[in-house]
Amino acid sequence: TQKPEKIIERMILSSTRKGDIVLDMFNGSGTTGVVSIKNNRKYIGIELEKEYFNLTKKRIKNELNEVQRN
């Protein structure tokens, strides 16, 4: 299901520490991955649909570039 980044961020921050790995077995558009990277977590996403996989790759690449700029 779609969830706002703030809700996902609360879940990640309350259940992991910096450097931990976050696993999302139903990756979808990759919002959990983006939020994980923003909060210094590693991320593994599993997605069967190529369209969503490609979208996630693009979003995560953009987020990693943003992190490197800062």
mmCIF file of N, CA, C and O in Angstrom:
data_model
loop_
_atom_site.group_PDB
_atom_site.id
_atom_site.type_symbol
_atom_site.label_atom_id
_atom_site.label_comp_id
_atom_site.label_asym_id
_atom_site.label_seq_id
_atom_site.Cartn_x
_atom_site.Cartn_y
_atom_site.Cartn_z
ATOM 1 N N THR A 1 0.841 -1.183 0.000
ATOM 2 C CA THR A 1 0.000 0.000 0.000
ATOM 3 C C THR A 1 0.880 1.238 0.000
ATOM 4 O O THR A 1 1.991 1.215 0.505
ATOM 5 N N GLN A 2 0.377 2.288 -0.545
ATOM 6 C CA GLN A 2 1.121 3.540 -0.530
ATOM 7 C C GLN A 2 1.057 4.150 0.862
ATOM 8 O O GLN A 2 0.008 4.143 1.506
ATOM 9 N N LYS A 3 2.200 4.669 1.283
ATOM 10 C CA LYS A 3 2.264 5.342 2.582
ATOM 11 C C LYS A 3 3.110 6.593 2.425
ATOM 12 O O LYS A 3 4.096 6.594 1.692
ATOM 13 N N PRO A 4 2.762 7.650 3.128
ATOM 14 C CA PRO A 4 3.586 8.854 3.094
ATOM 15 C C PRO A 4 4.977 8.581 3.678
ATOM 16 O O PRO A 4 5.132 7.746 4.581
ATOM 17 N N GLU A 5 5.972 9.294 3.182
ATOM 18 C CA GLU A 5 7.339 9.097 3.665
ATOM 19 C C GLU A 5 7.452 9.264 5.175
ATOM 20 O O GLU A 5 8.214 8.553 5.830
ATOM 21 N N LYS A 6 6.711 10.198 5.745
ATOM 22 C CA LYS A 6 6.806 10.442 7.198
ATOM 23 C C LYS A 6 6.391 9.216 8.013
ATOM 24 O O LYS A 6 6.971 8.933 9.058
ATOM 25 N N ILE A 7 5.391 8.494 7.558
ATOM 26 C CA ILE A 7 4.962 7.279 8.276
ATOM 27 C C ILE A 7 6.030 6.208 8.169
ATOM 28 O O ILE A 7 6.382 5.556 9.157
ATOM 29 N N ILE A 8 6.570 6.025 6.971
ATOM 30 C CA ILE A 8 7.637 5.037 6.782
ATOM 31 C C ILE A 8 8.860 5.428 7.604
ATOM 32 O O ILE A 8 9.496 4.567 8.228
ATOM 33 N N GLU A 9 9.171 6.717 7.626
ATOM 34 C CA GLU A 9 10.323 7.183 8.402
ATOM 35 C C GLU A 9 10.159 6.853 9.883
ATOM 36 O O GLU A 9 11.100 6.380 10.532
ATOM 37 N N ARG A 10 8.977 7.064 10.422
ATOM 38 C CA ARG A 10 8.734 6.729 11.842
ATOM 39 C C ARG A 10 8.976 5.243 12.102
ATOM 40 O O ARG A 10 9.567 4.875 13.116
ATOM 41 N N MET A 11 8.499 4.393 11.197
ATOM 42 C CA MET A 11 8.692 2.946 11.372
ATOM 43 C C MET A 11 10.175 2.576 11.319
ATOM 44 O O MET A 11 10.659 1.785 12.135
ATOM 45 N N ILE A 12 10.887 3.152 10.359
ATOM 46 C CA ILE A 12 12.310 2.839 10.209
ATOM 47 C C ILE A 12 13.104 3.345 11.412
ATOM 48 O O ILE A 12 13.930 2.615 11.969
ATOM 49 N N LEU A 13 12.852 4.571 11.830
ATOM 50 C CA LEU A 13 13.612 5.139 12.950
ATOM 51 C C LEU A 13 13.310 4.449 14.273
ATOM 52 O O LEU A 13 14.174 4.368 15.147
ATOM 53 N N SER A 14 12.102 3.935 14.416
ATOM 54 C CA SER A 14 11.745 3.283 15.685
ATOM 55 C C SER A 14 12.209 1.826 15.757
ATOM 56 O O SER A 14 12.230 1.248 16.842
ATOM 57 N N SER A 15 12.595 1.249 14.624
ATOM 58 C CA SER A 15 12.921 -0.184 14.641
ATOM 59 C C SER A 15 14.315 -0.517 14.125
ATOM 60 O O SER A 15 14.691 -1.697 14.104
ATOM 61 N N THR A 16 15.097 0.493 13.725
ATOM 62 C CA THR A 16 16.444 0.234 13.213
ATOM 63 C C THR A 16 17.411 1.299 13.723
ATOM 64 O O THR A 16 17.016 2.323 14.243
ATOM 65 N N ARG A 17 18.703 0.991 13.511
ATOM 66 C CA ARG A 17 19.757 1.948 13.820
ATOM 67 C C ARG A 17 20.508 2.282 12.539
ATOM 68 O O ARG A 17 20.429 1.538 11.558
ATOM 69 N N LYS A 18 21.274 3.374 12.551
ATOM 70 C CA LYS A 18 22.084 3.733 11.393
ATOM 71 C C LYS A 18 22.935 2.541 10.988
ATOM 72 O O LYS A 18 23.493 1.856 11.838
ATOM 73 N N GLY A 19 22.987 2.293 9.675
ATOM 74 C CA GLY A 19 23.772 1.186 9.149
ATOM 75 C C GLY A 19 23.027 -0.121 9.050
ATOM 76 O O GLY A 19 23.506 -1.060 8.406
ATOM 77 N N ASP A 20 21.870 -0.232 9.692
ATOM 78 C CA ASP A 20 21.072 -1.459 9.594
ATOM 79 C C ASP A 20 20.538 -1.631 8.174
ATOM 80 O O ASP A 20 20.497 -0.691 7.388
ATOM 81 N N ILE A 21 20.108 -2.841 7.880
ATOM 82 C CA ILE A 21 19.511 -3.146 6.579
ATOM 83 C C ILE A 21 17.998 -3.198 6.725
ATOM 84 O O ILE A 21 17.472 -3.858 7.621
ATOM 85 N N VAL A 22 17.312 -2.501 5.840
ATOM 86 C CA VAL A 22 15.848 -2.512 5.788
ATOM 87 C C VAL A 22 15.451 -3.375 4.589
ATOM 88 O O VAL A 22 15.918 -3.154 3.477
ATOM 89 N N LEU A 23 14.587 -4.350 4.817
ATOM 90 C CA LEU A 23 14.103 -5.239 3.754
ATOM 91 C C LEU A 23 12.636 -4.944 3.484
ATOM 92 O O LEU A 23 11.815 -4.938 4.394
ATOM 93 N N ASP A 24 12.330 -4.690 2.216
ATOM 94 C CA ASP A 24 10.940 -4.498 1.790
ATOM 95 C C ASP A 24 10.652 -5.549 0.722
ATOM 96 O O ASP A 24 11.124 -5.452 -0.408
ATOM 97 N N MET A 25 9.896 -6.552 1.095
ATOM 98 C CA MET A 25 9.633 -7.674 0.191
ATOM 99 C C MET A 25 8.561 -7.352 -0.845
ATOM 100 O O MET A 25 8.325 -8.140 -1.745
ATOM 101 N N PHE A 26 7.924 -6.209 -0.714
ATOM 102 C CA PHE A 26 6.926 -5.751 -1.681
ATOM 103 C C PHE A 26 7.294 -4.313 -2.055
ATOM 104 O O PHE A 26 6.585 -3.362 -1.742
ATOM 105 N N ASN A 27 8.405 -4.163 -2.712
ATOM 106 C CA ASN A 27 9.065 -2.890 -2.971
ATOM 107 C C ASN A 27 8.177 -1.807 -3.574
ATOM 108 O O ASN A 27 8.251 -0.658 -3.168
ATOM 109 N N GLY A 28 7.377 -2.148 -4.562
ATOM 110 C CA GLY A 28 6.549 -1.137 -5.221
ATOM 111 C C GLY A 28 7.391 -0.061 -5.853
ATOM 112 O O GLY A 28 8.349 -0.333 -6.565
ATOM 113 N N SER A 29 7.090 1.205 -5.573
ATOM 114 C CA SER A 29 7.809 2.320 -6.195
ATOM 115 C C SER A 29 9.089 2.708 -5.451
ATOM 116 O O SER A 29 9.774 3.634 -5.852
ATOM 117 N N GLY A 30 9.406 2.024 -4.369
ATOM 118 C CA GLY A 30 10.680 2.228 -3.684
ATOM 119 C C GLY A 30 10.712 3.291 -2.609
ATOM 120 O O GLY A 30 11.788 3.704 -2.179
ATOM 121 N N THR A 31 9.560 3.721 -2.136
ATOM 122 C CA THR A 31 9.534 4.768 -1.112
ATOM 123 C C THR A 31 10.291 4.343 0.146
ATOM 124 O O THR A 31 11.036 5.144 0.722
ATOM 125 N N THR A 32 10.152 3.105 0.542
ATOM 126 C CA THR A 32 10.874 2.629 1.730
ATOM 127 C C THR A 32 12.374 2.710 1.505
ATOM 128 O O THR A 32 13.127 3.074 2.411
ATOM 129 N N GLY A 33 12.822 2.407 0.298
ATOM 130 C CA GLY A 33 14.248 2.509 -0.028
ATOM 131 C C GLY A 33 14.753 3.928 0.047
ATOM 132 O O GLY A 33 15.823 4.200 0.602
ATOM 133 N N VAL A 34 13.993 4.862 -0.492
ATOM 134 C CA VAL A 34 14.374 6.273 -0.462
ATOM 135 C C VAL A 34 14.468 6.760 0.981
ATOM 136 O O VAL A 34 15.441 7.413 1.372
ATOM 137 N N VAL A 35 13.476 6.430 1.780
ATOM 138 C CA VAL A 35 13.472 6.851 3.188
ATOM 139 C C VAL A 35 14.625 6.193 3.943
ATOM 140 O O VAL A 35 15.271 6.829 4.784
ATOM 141 N N SER A 36 14.912 4.945 3.640
ATOM 142 C CA SER A 36 16.033 4.247 4.285
ATOM 143 C C SER A 36 17.342 4.970 4.007
ATOM 144 O O SER A 36 18.130 5.223 4.926
ATOM 145 N N ILE A 37 17.573 5.309 2.756
ATOM 146 C CA ILE A 37 18.810 5.995 2.379
ATOM 147 C C ILE A 37 18.899 7.362 3.043
ATOM 148 O O ILE A 37 19.960 7.746 3.555
ATOM 149 N N LYS A 38 17.792 8.086 3.078
ATOM 150 C CA LYS A 38 17.776 9.403 3.733
ATOM 151 C C LYS A 38 18.153 9.302 5.203
ATOM 152 O O LYS A 38 18.655 10.258 5.794
ATOM 153 N N ASN A 39 17.906 8.146 5.806
ATOM 154 C CA ASN A 39 18.148 7.955 7.237
ATOM 155 C C ASN A 39 19.324 7.019 7.519
ATOM 156 O O ASN A 39 19.386 6.385 8.574
ATOM 157 N N ASN A 40 20.252 6.944 6.566
ATOM 158 C CA ASN A 40 21.511 6.204 6.739
ATOM 159 C C ASN A 40 21.324 4.723 7.024
ATOM 160 O O ASN A 40 22.016 4.144 7.855
ATOM 161 N N ARG A 41 20.351 4.129 6.334
ATOM 162 C CA ARG A 41 20.146 2.688 6.412
ATOM 163 C C ARG A 41 20.451 2.089 5.053
ATOM 164 O O ARG A 41 20.339 2.741 4.025
ATOM 165 N N LYS A 42 20.823 0.816 5.046
ATOM 166 C CA LYS A 42 20.990 0.078 3.799
ATOM 167 C C LYS A 42 19.626 -0.464 3.423
ATOM 168 O O LYS A 42 18.746 -0.590 4.273
ATOM 169 N N TYR A 43 19.457 -0.823 2.155
ATOM 170 C CA TYR A 43 18.124 -1.201 1.694
ATOM 171 C C TYR A 43 18.173 -2.357 0.710
ATOM 172 O O TYR A 43 19.010 -2.383 -0.183
ATOM 173 N N ILE A 44 17.278 -3.289 0.908
ATOM 174 C CA ILE A 44 17.036 -4.372 -0.055
ATOM 175 C C ILE A 44 15.553 -4.361 -0.363
ATOM 176 O O ILE A 44 14.721 -4.430 0.539
ATOM 177 N N GLY A 45 15.221 -4.243 -1.640
ATOM 178 C CA GLY A 45 13.830 -4.277 -2.071
ATOM 179 C C GLY A 45 13.610 -5.416 -3.050
ATOM 180 O O GLY A 45 14.463 -5.672 -3.902
ATOM 181 N N ILE A 46 12.509 -6.086 -2.933
ATOM 182 C CA ILE A 46 12.157 -7.184 -3.830
ATOM 183 C C ILE A 46 10.906 -6.782 -4.597
ATOM 184 O O ILE A 46 9.897 -6.411 -3.996
ATOM 185 N N GLU A 47 10.989 -6.854 -5.914
ATOM 186 C CA GLU A 47 9.859 -6.462 -6.755
ATOM 187 C C GLU A 47 9.819 -7.319 -8.011
ATOM 188 O O GLU A 47 10.834 -7.497 -8.678
ATOM 189 N N LEU A 48 8.656 -7.877 -8.317
ATOM 190 C CA LEU A 48 8.483 -8.714 -9.506
ATOM 191 C C LEU A 48 8.184 -7.905 -10.762
ATOM 192 O O LEU A 48 8.548 -8.306 -11.866
ATOM 193 N N GLU A 49 7.519 -6.773 -10.607
ATOM 194 C CA GLU A 49 7.098 -5.976 -11.758
ATOM 195 C C GLU A 49 8.240 -5.094 -12.259
ATOM 196 O O GLU A 49 8.762 -4.258 -11.515
ATOM 197 N N LYS A 50 8.630 -5.295 -13.510
ATOM 198 C CA LYS A 50 9.759 -4.559 -14.075
ATOM 199 C C LYS A 50 9.536 -3.041 -14.040
ATOM 200 O O LYS A 50 10.463 -2.275 -13.783
ATOM 201 N N GLU A 51 8.313 -2.602 -14.281
ATOM 202 C CA GLU A 51 8.004 -1.162 -14.271
ATOM 203 C C GLU A 51 8.332 -0.543 -12.912
ATOM 204 O O GLU A 51 8.955 0.520 -12.829
ATOM 205 N N TYR A 52 7.924 -1.208 -11.842
ATOM 206 C CA TYR A 52 8.212 -0.702 -10.498
ATOM 207 C C TYR A 52 9.702 -0.810 -10.173
ATOM 208 O O TYR A 52 10.268 0.060 -9.524
ATOM 209 N N PHE A 53 10.325 -1.892 -10.626
ATOM 210 C CA PHE A 53 11.763 -2.073 -10.407
ATOM 211 C C PHE A 53 12.541 -0.918 -11.041
ATOM 212 O O PHE A 53 13.413 -0.323 -10.407
ATOM 213 N N ASN A 54 12.197 -0.577 -12.283
ATOM 214 C CA ASN A 54 12.883 0.518 -12.969
ATOM 215 C C ASN A 54 12.620 1.867 -12.287
ATOM 216 O O ASN A 54 13.520 2.700 -12.176
ATOM 217 N N LEU A 55 11.399 2.074 -11.833
ATOM 218 C CA LEU A 55 11.072 3.299 -11.111
ATOM 219 C C LEU A 55 11.901 3.395 -9.821
ATOM 220 O O LEU A 55 12.452 4.453 -9.497
ATOM 221 N N THR A 56 12.000 2.295 -9.100
ATOM 222 C CA THR A 56 12.774 2.270 -7.861
ATOM 223 C C THR A 56 14.243 2.577 -8.136
ATOM 224 O O THR A 56 14.866 3.355 -7.408
ATOM 225 N N LYS A 57 14.812 1.967 -9.167
ATOM 226 C CA LYS A 57 16.213 2.231 -9.505
ATOM 227 C C LYS A 57 16.438 3.724 -9.738
ATOM 228 O O LYS A 57 17.408 4.302 -9.240
ATOM 229 N N LYS A 58 15.535 4.345 -10.469
ATOM 230 C CA LYS A 58 15.648 5.777 -10.760
ATOM 231 C C LYS A 58 15.551 6.605 -9.477
ATOM 232 O O LYS A 58 16.362 7.507 -9.245
ATOM 233 N N ARG A 59 14.577 6.288 -8.635
ATOM 234 C CA ARG A 59 14.387 7.054 -7.395
ATOM 235 C C ARG A 59 15.579 6.904 -6.449
ATOM 236 O O ARG A 59 16.032 7.872 -5.845
ATOM 237 N N ILE A 60 16.089 5.687 -6.321
ATOM 238 C CA ILE A 60 17.216 5.452 -5.413
ATOM 239 C C ILE A 60 18.483 6.103 -5.961
ATOM 240 O O ILE A 60 19.259 6.691 -5.205
ATOM 241 N N LYS A 61 18.689 6.032 -7.269
ATOM 242 C CA LYS A 61 19.847 6.694 -7.873
ATOM 243 C C LYS A 61 19.790 8.197 -7.600
ATOM 244 O O LYS A 61 20.794 8.806 -7.217
ATOM 245 N N ASN A 62 18.619 8.803 -7.773
ATOM 246 C CA ASN A 62 18.457 10.234 -7.492
ATOM 247 C C ASN A 62 18.740 10.551 -6.024
ATOM 248 O O ASN A 62 19.378 11.556 -5.714
ATOM 249 N N GLU A 63 18.255 9.706 -5.135
ATOM 250 C CA GLU A 63 18.479 9.943 -3.697
ATOM 251 C C GLU A 63 19.956 9.801 -3.343
ATOM 252 O O GLU A 63 20.496 10.595 -2.565
ATOM 253 N N LEU A 64 20.631 8.801 -3.900
ATOM 254 C CA LEU A 64 22.061 8.631 -3.637
ATOM 255 C C LEU A 64 22.859 9.825 -4.159
ATOM 256 O O LEU A 64 23.803 10.284 -3.502
ATOM 257 N N ASN A 65 22.472 10.343 -5.321
ATOM 258 C CA ASN A 65 23.153 11.542 -5.847
ATOM 259 C C ASN A 65 22.921 12.733 -4.918
ATOM 260 O O ASN A 65 23.843 13.524 -4.694
ATOM 261 N N GLU A 66 21.734 12.858 -4.386
ATOM 262 C CA GLU A 66 21.419 13.949 -3.447
ATOM 263 C C GLU A 66 22.244 13.821 -2.179
ATOM 264 O O GLU A 66 22.788 14.820 -1.665
ATOM 265 N N VAL A 67 22.378 12.610 -1.664
ATOM 266 C CA VAL A 67 23.176 12.376 -0.450
ATOM 267 C C VAL A 67 24.639 12.736 -0.706
ATOM 268 O O VAL A 67 25.289 13.346 0.145
ATOM 269 N N GLN A 68 25.151 12.385 -1.863
ATOM 270 C CA GLN A 68 26.551 12.691 -2.186
ATOM 271 C C GLN A 68 26.790 14.193 -2.306
ATOM 272 O O GLN A 68 27.867 14.676 -1.959
ATOM 273 N N ARG A 69 25.799 14.932 -2.786
ATOM 274 C CA ARG A 69 25.938 16.396 -2.902
ATOM 275 C C ARG A 69 26.009 17.063 -1.541
ATOM 276 O O ARG A 69 26.607 18.110 -1.385
ATOM 277 N N ASN A 70 25.343 16.462 -0.559
ATOM 278 C CA ASN A 70 25.323 17.056 0.788
ATOM 279 C C ASN A 70 26.454 16.474 1.568
ATOM 280 O O ASN A 70 27.071 16.753 2.362
#
